[in-house]
XYZ file of C-alpha atoms in Angstrom:
175
model
C -5.433 -5.316 -0.985
C -5.258 -9.018 0.272
C -7.630 -8.584 3.039
C -10.069 -5.650 2.027
C -10.532 -5.431 -1.667
C -13.734 -7.149 -3.007
C -12.703 -8.051 -6.512
C -13.004 -10.789 -9.011
C -10.523 -13.654 -8.402
C -8.083 -13.471 -5.497
C -4.564 -12.599 -4.551
C -2.465 -15.667 -4.866
C 0.823 -14.586 -3.173
C 1.863 -11.625 -0.923
C 5.200 -10.319 -0.361
C 5.716 -7.301 2.194
C 8.868 -5.429 2.620
C 9.314 -4.004 6.025
C 5.577 -3.746 6.588
C 4.062 -2.400 9.908
C 1.743 -5.439 10.195
C 1.325 -5.219 14.087
C 1.734 -1.591 14.369
C 4.399 0.683 15.441
C 5.099 2.281 18.908
C 7.561 4.989 18.338
C 8.068 7.897 16.028
C 10.319 6.928 12.910
C 14.062 7.551 13.554
C 13.461 8.352 17.273
C 13.421 5.117 19.290
C 15.706 6.016 22.141
C 17.322 9.062 24.060
C 15.788 11.882 26.191
C 14.489 13.877 23.294
C 12.812 10.871 21.509
C 11.412 9.730 24.921
C 9.652 12.979 25.352
C 8.486 12.974 21.774
C 7.200 9.521 21.810
C 5.389 10.245 25.206
C 3.604 13.232 23.591
C 2.785 11.076 20.458
C 1.229 8.247 22.810
C -1.018 10.926 24.612
C -2.247 12.352 21.369
C -2.123 9.542 18.800
C -5.687 8.247 19.293
C -7.534 11.577 19.381
C -9.913 11.711 16.471
C -8.195 15.017 14.717
C -4.919 13.191 14.643
C -6.314 9.696 13.459
C -8.445 11.551 10.746
C -5.534 13.679 9.516
C -2.352 11.795 10.012
C -2.274 8.525 7.958
C 0.715 7.132 9.979
C -1.242 7.447 13.148
C -3.536 4.503 11.926
C -0.622 2.301 12.315
C 0.390 3.425 15.844
C -0.193 0.583 18.399
C 0.715 1.596 22.021
C 1.311 -1.678 23.992
C 0.584 0.239 27.292
C -2.616 1.596 25.774
C -4.294 -1.230 23.987
C -7.692 -0.058 25.052
C -7.119 3.143 23.636
C -5.659 1.653 20.334
C -8.784 -0.516 19.970
C -11.123 2.206 20.432
C -9.380 5.109 18.832
C -7.183 3.607 15.860
C -9.152 3.903 12.443
C -7.089 1.478 10.665
C -5.110 -1.293 11.944
C -7.205 -2.911 14.699
C -10.070 -3.393 11.946
C -7.619 -4.763 9.249
C -6.014 -7.139 11.751
C -9.585 -8.140 13.026
C -8.461 -7.392 16.601
C -11.680 -5.523 17.265
C -13.986 -8.315 16.367
C -13.895 -11.422 14.356
C -17.427 -12.368 13.793
C -18.769 -9.727 11.404
C -19.057 -10.545 7.812
C -16.371 -8.134 7.003
C -13.833 -9.729 9.431
C -14.865 -13.194 8.119
C -14.184 -11.943 4.564
C -10.723 -10.601 5.661
C -9.723 -13.856 7.305
C -10.825 -15.923 4.233
C -9.058 -13.856 1.793
C -5.792 -13.995 3.830
C -6.074 -17.753 4.374
C -6.708 -18.137 0.617
C -3.131 -17.159 -0.156
C -0.817 -19.687 -1.759
C 2.073 -18.063 0.325
C 3.197 -15.061 2.115
C 6.708 -13.700 2.252
C 7.470 -11.252 5.227
C 10.600 -9.379 4.746
C 12.026 -7.431 7.863
C 15.149 -5.196 7.969
C 17.637 -5.931 10.663
C 18.754 -2.457 11.012
C 15.418 -0.784 10.557
C 15.209 2.787 11.944
C 11.750 3.562 10.516
C 9.489 1.155 12.288
C 9.601 0.038 15.903
C 9.626 -2.819 16.619
C 11.287 -3.998 13.477
C 9.735 -7.220 14.169
C 6.241 -5.854 13.266
C 7.142 -6.876 9.748
C 6.690 -10.501 10.924
C 3.600 -9.698 12.949
C 5.406 -9.448 16.236
C 4.554 -6.458 18.568
C 6.247 -4.945 21.672
C 4.982 -5.667 25.047
C 4.430 -3.124 27.758
C 8.161 -3.255 28.792
C 9.369 -2.740 25.145
C 10.151 -6.541 24.716
C 9.347 -8.185 21.408
C 6.634 -10.805 21.808
C 7.402 -14.159 19.936
C 4.535 -14.515 17.575
C 3.124 -17.549 19.389
C 2.694 -15.674 22.551
C -0.017 -13.396 20.906
C -3.773 -13.634 20.881
C -3.608 -12.329 17.249
C -1.723 -15.394 16.231
C -2.980 -18.043 18.622
C -6.706 -17.096 17.953
C -5.798 -16.703 14.371
C -7.682 -13.461 13.886
C -6.779 -12.959 10.238
C -5.483 -16.723 9.260
C -1.781 -16.152 9.578
C -1.466 -19.173 11.989
C -3.650 -21.102 9.477
C -1.135 -20.144 6.657
C 1.884 -20.539 8.842
C 0.715 -24.132 10.118
C 0.462 -25.010 6.337
C 4.128 -24.062 5.753
C 3.031 -21.201 3.525
C 4.734 -18.139 5.339
C 8.322 -17.500 4.578
C 10.077 -14.830 7.010
C 13.230 -13.194 5.584
C 15.402 -10.680 7.131
C 17.593 -8.374 5.059
C 20.704 -6.739 6.781
C 19.873 -3.097 5.923
C 17.932 -0.130 6.994
C 14.256 0.288 6.179
C 13.606 -0.201 2.397
C 17.215 -0.452 1.685
C 17.834 -3.541 -0.498
C 19.924 -4.766 -3.434
C 18.980 -5.877 -6.871
C 20.092 -9.355 -5.824
C 17.867 -9.514 -2.884
C 14.640 -8.592 -5.091
């Protein structure tokens, strides 16, 4: 809504709760182990196929760090939303302007998240090819300010919060 909806007015503040902003690279609840390794290998081989992208909505969030070319060419959703494909079109410029126009963004991550991997995707941090989480300031996405996150962050308008729960488990007090 923040980046893509052309509407009267603007979104002033954004709160995301466990959002897969920089994609996921493993099947939910299946991060490690022999069976999960096989399942994830199969998923990585098929996820950027047109039929999979067109028919399985979660496939649009899959971002395989060992196949970024496949991701950029085959994914139907996240690379465009994050301006990873290109940054100069009118649509890309509009997405960035809308995001930069936020008064503030609150990004909430779950410390025990078993749904999204890496959990740090909730803070716009991806895995690298070796399954290590990249610090945000070591990504082209952030340093080149593809959607305006760095601009918002530099202005002190991004708050990162961690809740000590699993994905979308939270208390009334936390809300």
